[in-house]
Amino acid sequence: MKKILVIHGPNLDLLGQREQDIYGKVTLAEINAQLEKLAAQHQLSLTIVQSNHEGNIVDTIGQAKKNQFSAVLINPAAYTHTSIAIRDAISAVNLPTVEVHLSNIHAREDFRHMSLVAPVSCGQITGFGPHSYLLGLQAIIQLLNK
Ligand code: DQA
């Protein structure tokens, strides 16, 4: 069974209560349950991590190959726009990585338009609410079946 690492960045633990007009009412636990369901249908095993700490995320990505993950699904949240360290970790570990966002980062403030992670990812899915995660996992499934 292939293992996929799912990483939720800072403040995503607050989904459901945080800025509902932007991020909606669905909680992280509900998103994770939907991801688990899709993964089970494709005989994939998920390890899901949420962290508010850049270094934890860097460590988790850095160990992903050693921990035998086949791919990474990541919503780096605010670190998307700031973290060279997370970008470098993705580049260093060189696993297929898909970047997802609930909101459409290109339709928001200027500072959200730039993603440091996008150039080292296979692709970016942004703006479909919780469904972005499912589309992201589907993209990974396709990449792994290639
Ligand atoms: C986000 C978009 C980011 O700009 C923001 O900092 C987040 C969430 C999203 O999923 O839409 O925390 O990654």
PDB file of C-alpha atoms and ligand atoms in Angstrom:
ATOM      1  CA  MET A   1       0.000   0.000   0.000  1.00  0.00           C
ATOM      2  CA  LYS A   2       1.447   3.360  -1.033  1.00  0.00           C
ATOM      3  CA  LYS A   3       1.771   6.014   1.650  1.00  0.00           C
ATOM      4  CA  ILE A   4       0.856   9.658   1.092  1.00  0.00           C
ATOM      5  CA  LEU A   5       1.886  12.484   3.409  1.00  0.00           C
ATOM      6  CA  VAL A   6      -0.766  15.183   3.882  1.00  0.00           C
ATOM      7  CA  ILE A   7       0.403  18.434   5.488  1.00  0.00           C
ATOM      8  CA  HIS A   8      -1.838  21.239   6.684  1.00  0.00           C
ATOM      9  CA  GLY A   9       0.006  24.445   7.539  1.00  0.00           C
ATOM     10  CA  PRO A  10      -0.651  27.148  10.116  1.00  0.00           C
ATOM     11  CA  ASN A  11      -4.152  28.078  11.306  1.00  0.00           C
ATOM     12  CA  LEU A  12      -5.832  25.326   9.320  1.00  0.00           C
ATOM     13  CA  ASP A  13      -6.646  23.679  12.651  1.00  0.00           C
ATOM     14  CA  LEU A  14      -9.113  26.579  13.016  1.00  0.00           C
ATOM     15  CA  LEU A  15     -11.120  25.753   9.886  1.00  0.00           C
ATOM     16  CA  GLY A  16     -14.822  25.922  10.576  1.00  0.00           C
ATOM     17  CA  GLN A  17     -14.448  28.878  12.932  1.00  0.00           C
ATOM     18  CA  ARG A  18     -11.796  30.919  11.101  1.00  0.00           C
ATOM     19  CA  GLU A  19     -12.970  33.603   8.601  1.00  0.00           C
ATOM     20  CA  GLN A  20     -15.964  31.560   7.489  1.00  0.00           C
ATOM     21  CA  ASP A  21     -16.710  33.934   4.617  1.00  0.00           C
ATOM     22  CA  ILE A  22     -13.383  32.909   3.040  1.00  0.00           C
ATOM     23  CA  TYR A  23     -12.792  29.371   4.278  1.00  0.00           C
ATOM     24  CA  GLY A  24     -16.329  28.111   4.908  1.00  0.00           C
ATOM     25  CA  LYS A  25     -17.758  26.027   7.730  1.00  0.00           C
ATOM     26  CA  VAL A  26     -16.152  22.667   7.057  1.00  0.00           C
ATOM     27  CA  THR A  27     -13.683  21.627   9.752  1.00  0.00           C
ATOM     28  CA  LEU A  28     -10.254  20.104   9.245  1.00  0.00           C
ATOM     29  CA  ALA A  29     -11.513  16.850  10.754  1.00  0.00           C
ATOM     30  CA  GLU A  30     -14.232  16.704   8.089  1.00  0.00           C
ATOM     31  CA  ILE A  31     -11.727  17.381   5.300  1.00  0.00           C
ATOM     32  CA  ASN A  32      -9.456  14.668   6.677  1.00  0.00           C
ATOM     33  CA  ALA A  33     -12.356  12.194   6.800  1.00  0.00           C
ATOM     34  CA  GLN A  34     -13.150  12.890   3.125  1.00  0.00           C
ATOM     35  CA  LEU A  35      -9.493  12.429   2.205  1.00  0.00           C
ATOM     36  CA  GLU A  36      -9.331   9.137   4.126  1.00  0.00           C
ATOM     37  CA  LYS A  37     -12.413   7.901   2.277  1.00  0.00           C
ATOM     38  CA  LEU A  38     -10.941   8.694  -1.144  1.00  0.00           C
ATOM     39  CA  ALA A  39      -7.588   7.206  -0.142  1.00  0.00           C
ATOM     40  CA  ALA A  40      -9.218   3.952   0.999  1.00  0.00           C
ATOM     41  CA  GLN A  41     -11.005   3.639  -2.356  1.00  0.00           C
ATOM     42  CA  HIS A  42      -7.578   3.714  -4.023  1.00  0.00           C
ATOM     43  CA  GLN A  43      -5.745   1.488  -1.509  1.00  0.00           C
ATOM     44  CA  LEU A  44      -3.627   4.383  -0.288  1.00  0.00           C
ATOM     45  CA  SER A  45      -2.590   5.023   3.280  1.00  0.00           C
ATOM     46  CA  LEU A  46      -2.546   8.636   4.514  1.00  0.00           C
ATOM     47  CA  THR A  47      -0.490  10.211   7.255  1.00  0.00           C
ATOM     48  CA  ILE A  48      -2.047  13.572   8.078  1.00  0.00           C
ATOM     49  CA  VAL A  49      -0.136  16.272   9.938  1.00  0.00           C
ATOM     50  CA  GLN A  50      -1.203  19.796  10.918  1.00  0.00           C
ATOM     51  CA  SER A  51       1.414  22.190  12.236  1.00  0.00           C
ATOM     52  CA  ASN A  52       1.655  25.876  12.987  1.00  0.00           C
ATOM     53  CA  HIS A  53       5.455  25.661  13.037  1.00  0.00           C
ATOM     54  CA  GLU A  54       7.625  26.068   9.975  1.00  0.00           C
ATOM     55  CA  GLY A  55      10.461  23.917  11.350  1.00  0.00           C
ATOM     56  CA  ASN A  56       8.100  21.017  12.086  1.00  0.00           C
ATOM     57  CA  ILE A  57       6.856  21.126   8.530  1.00  0.00           C
ATOM     58  CA  VAL A  58      10.418  21.255   7.179  1.00  0.00           C
ATOM     59  CA  ASP A  59      11.371  18.262   9.380  1.00  0.00           C
ATOM     60  CA  THR A  60       8.305  16.271   8.300  1.00  0.00           C
ATOM     61  CA  ILE A  61       8.976  16.866   4.598  1.00  0.00           C
ATOM     62  CA  GLY A  62      12.709  16.196   5.022  1.00  0.00           C
ATOM     63  CA  GLN A  63      12.011  12.773   6.508  1.00  0.00           C
ATOM     64  CA  ALA A  64       9.323  11.860   3.979  1.00  0.00           C
ATOM     65  CA  LYS A  65      11.529   9.700   1.773  1.00  0.00           C
ATOM     66  CA  LYS A  66      13.103   7.915   4.736  1.00  0.00           C
ATOM     67  CA  ASN A  67       9.577   7.300   6.028  1.00  0.00           C
ATOM     68  CA  GLN A  68       8.676   5.758   2.675  1.00  0.00           C
ATOM     69  CA  PHE A  69       6.083   8.220   1.470  1.00  0.00           C
ATOM     70  CA  SER A  70       5.366   8.176  -2.258  1.00  0.00           C
ATOM     71  CA  ALA A  71       3.969  11.699  -2.547  1.00  0.00           C
ATOM     72  CA  VAL A  72       3.077  14.839  -0.593  1.00  0.00           C
ATOM     73  CA  LEU A  73      -0.202  16.768  -0.562  1.00  0.00           C
ATOM     74  CA  ILE A  74       0.338  20.130   1.106  1.00  0.00           C
ATOM     75  CA  ASN A  75      -1.592  23.242   1.982  1.00  0.00           C
ATOM     76  CA  PRO A  76       1.285  25.361   3.304  1.00  0.00           C
ATOM     77  CA  ALA A  77      -1.222  28.117   4.259  1.00  0.00           C
ATOM     78  CA  ALA A  78       0.565  31.413   5.016  1.00  0.00           C
ATOM     79  CA  TYR A  79       3.971  29.726   4.599  1.00  0.00           C
ATOM     80  CA  THR A  80       3.123  29.401   0.897  1.00  0.00           C
ATOM     81  CA  HIS A  81       4.044  33.028   0.519  1.00  0.00           C
ATOM     82  CA  THR A  82       7.001  33.244   2.888  1.00  0.00           C
ATOM     83  CA  SER A  83       8.841  29.967   3.400  1.00  0.00           C
ATOM     84  CA  ILE A  84      11.976  29.362   1.379  1.00  0.00           C
ATOM     85  CA  ALA A  85      12.737  26.599   3.913  1.00  0.00           C
ATOM     86  CA  ILE A  86       9.580  24.634   3.039  1.00  0.00           C
ATOM     87  CA  ARG A  87      10.205  25.153  -0.658  1.00  0.00           C
ATOM     88  CA  ASP A  88      13.786  23.905  -0.269  1.00  0.00           C
ATOM     89  CA  ALA A  89      12.622  20.859   1.718  1.00  0.00           C
ATOM     90  CA  ILE A  90      10.199  19.908  -1.066  1.00  0.00           C
ATOM     91  CA  SER A  91      12.924  20.408  -3.634  1.00  0.00           C
ATOM     92  CA  ALA A  92      15.443  18.398  -1.581  1.00  0.00           C
ATOM     93  CA  VAL A  93      13.214  15.401  -0.966  1.00  0.00           C
ATOM     94  CA  ASN A  94      12.099  15.355  -4.608  1.00  0.00           C
ATOM     95  CA  LEU A  95       8.807  13.491  -4.120  1.00  0.00           C
ATOM     96  CA  PRO A  96       5.777  14.309  -6.279  1.00  0.00           C
ATOM     97  CA  THR A  97       4.113  17.186  -4.426  1.00  0.00           C
ATOM     98  CA  VAL A  98       0.759  18.855  -5.038  1.00  0.00           C
ATOM     99  CA  GLU A  99      -0.036  22.252  -3.497  1.00  0.00           C
ATOM    100  CA  VAL A 100      -3.637  22.999  -2.542  1.00  0.00           C
ATOM    101  CA  HIS A 101      -5.558  25.985  -1.194  1.00  0.00           C
ATOM    102  CA  LEU A 102      -9.164  26.351  -0.142  1.00  0.00           C
ATOM    103  CA  SER A 103      -9.432  29.938  -1.362  1.00  0.00           C
ATOM    104  CA  ASN A 104      -8.289  31.205  -4.758  1.00  0.00           C
ATOM    105  CA  ILE A 105      -5.015  32.814  -3.718  1.00  0.00           C
ATOM    106  CA  HIS A 106      -4.792  34.639  -7.069  1.00  0.00           C
ATOM    107  CA  ALA A 107      -8.090  36.429  -6.446  1.00  0.00           C
ATOM    108  CA  ARG A 108      -7.049  37.717  -3.022  1.00  0.00           C
ATOM    109  CA  GLU A 109      -4.522  40.253  -1.669  1.00  0.00           C
ATOM    110  CA  ASP A 110      -1.391  40.793  -3.782  1.00  0.00           C
ATOM    111  CA  PHE A 111       0.856  39.198  -1.163  1.00  0.00           C
ATOM    112  CA  ARG A 112      -1.007  35.886  -1.616  1.00  0.00           C
ATOM    113  CA  HIS A 113      -0.516  35.749  -5.387  1.00  0.00           C
ATOM    114  CA  MET A 114       3.036  34.474  -5.143  1.00  0.00           C
ATOM    115  CA  SER A 115       3.687  30.914  -4.074  1.00  0.00           C
ATOM    116  CA  LEU A 116       7.243  29.884  -3.245  1.00  0.00           C
ATOM    117  CA  VAL A 117       6.075  26.264  -3.264  1.00  0.00           C
ATOM    118  CA  ALA A 118       4.466  26.220  -6.722  1.00  0.00           C
ATOM    119  CA  PRO A 119       7.734  26.038  -8.721  1.00  0.00           C
ATOM    120  CA  VAL A 120       8.823  22.884  -6.857  1.00  0.00           C
ATOM    121  CA  SER A 121       5.367  21.248  -6.965  1.00  0.00           C
ATOM    122  CA  CYS A 122       3.824  19.188  -9.748  1.00  0.00           C
ATOM    123  CA  GLY A 123       0.896  21.596  -9.722  1.00  0.00           C
ATOM    124  CA  GLN A 124      -1.341  23.870  -7.681  1.00  0.00           C
ATOM    125  CA  ILE A 125      -5.081  23.557  -7.005  1.00  0.00           C
ATOM    126  CA  THR A 126      -6.612  26.693  -5.558  1.00  0.00           C
ATOM    127  CA  GLY A 127     -10.093  28.038  -4.949  1.00  0.00           C
ATOM    128  CA  PHE A 128     -12.378  25.022  -4.667  1.00  0.00           C
ATOM    129  CA  GLY A 129     -12.888  25.052  -0.916  1.00  0.00           C
ATOM    130  CA  PRO A 130     -12.495  21.671   0.788  1.00  0.00           C
ATOM    131  CA  HIS A 131     -12.830  20.044  -2.634  1.00  0.00           C
ATOM    132  CA  SER A 132      -9.353  21.397  -3.490  1.00  0.00           C
ATOM    133  CA  TYR A 133      -7.922  18.700  -1.224  1.00  0.00           C
ATOM    134  CA  LEU A 134      -9.824  15.916  -2.996  1.00  0.00           C
ATOM    135  CA  LEU A 135      -8.751  17.247  -6.391  1.00  0.00           C
ATOM    136  CA  GLY A 136      -5.197  17.369  -5.077  1.00  0.00           C
ATOM    137  CA  LEU A 137      -5.323  13.771  -3.919  1.00  0.00           C
ATOM    138  CA  GLN A 138      -6.818  12.762  -7.264  1.00  0.00           C
ATOM    139  CA  ALA A 139      -3.905  14.491  -9.010  1.00  0.00           C
ATOM    140  CA  ILE A 140      -1.493  12.489  -6.850  1.00  0.00           C
ATOM    141  CA  ILE A 141      -3.316   9.244  -7.656  1.00  0.00           C
ATOM    142  CA  GLN A 142      -2.924  10.010 -11.347  1.00  0.00           C
ATOM    143  CA  LEU A 143       0.751  10.903 -10.948  1.00  0.00           C
ATOM    144  CA  LEU A 144       1.444   7.660  -9.094  1.00  0.00           C
ATOM    145  CA  ASN A 145      -0.387   5.577 -11.708  1.00  0.00           C
ATOM    146  CA  LYS A 146       1.577   7.073 -14.583  1.00  0.00           C
TER     147      LYS A 146
HETATM  148  C1  DQA B   1      -4.744  29.256   2.277  1.00  0.00           C
HETATM  149  C2  DQA B   1      -4.437  30.607   1.604  1.00  0.00           C
HETATM  150  C3  DQA B   1      -3.294  31.324   2.322  1.00  0.00           C
HETATM  151  O1  DQA B   1      -3.023  32.559   1.697  1.00  0.00           O
HETATM  152  C4  DQA B   1      -3.666  31.576   3.769  1.00  0.00           C
HETATM  153  O2  DQA B   1      -2.581  32.168   4.461  1.00  0.00           O
HETATM  154  C5  DQA B   1      -4.153  30.369   4.477  1.00  0.00           C
HETATM  155  C6  DQA B   1      -5.020  29.424   3.765  1.00  0.00           C
HETATM  156  C7  DQA B   1      -5.967  28.564   1.663  1.00  0.00           C
HETATM  157  O3  DQA B   1      -6.099  27.358   1.846  1.00  0.00           O
HETATM  158  O4  DQA B   1      -6.787  29.216   1.009  1.00  0.00           O
HETATM  159  O5  DQA B   1      -3.948  30.212   5.673  1.00  0.00           O
HETATM  160  O6  DQA B   1      -3.626  28.402   2.093  1.00  0.00           O
END
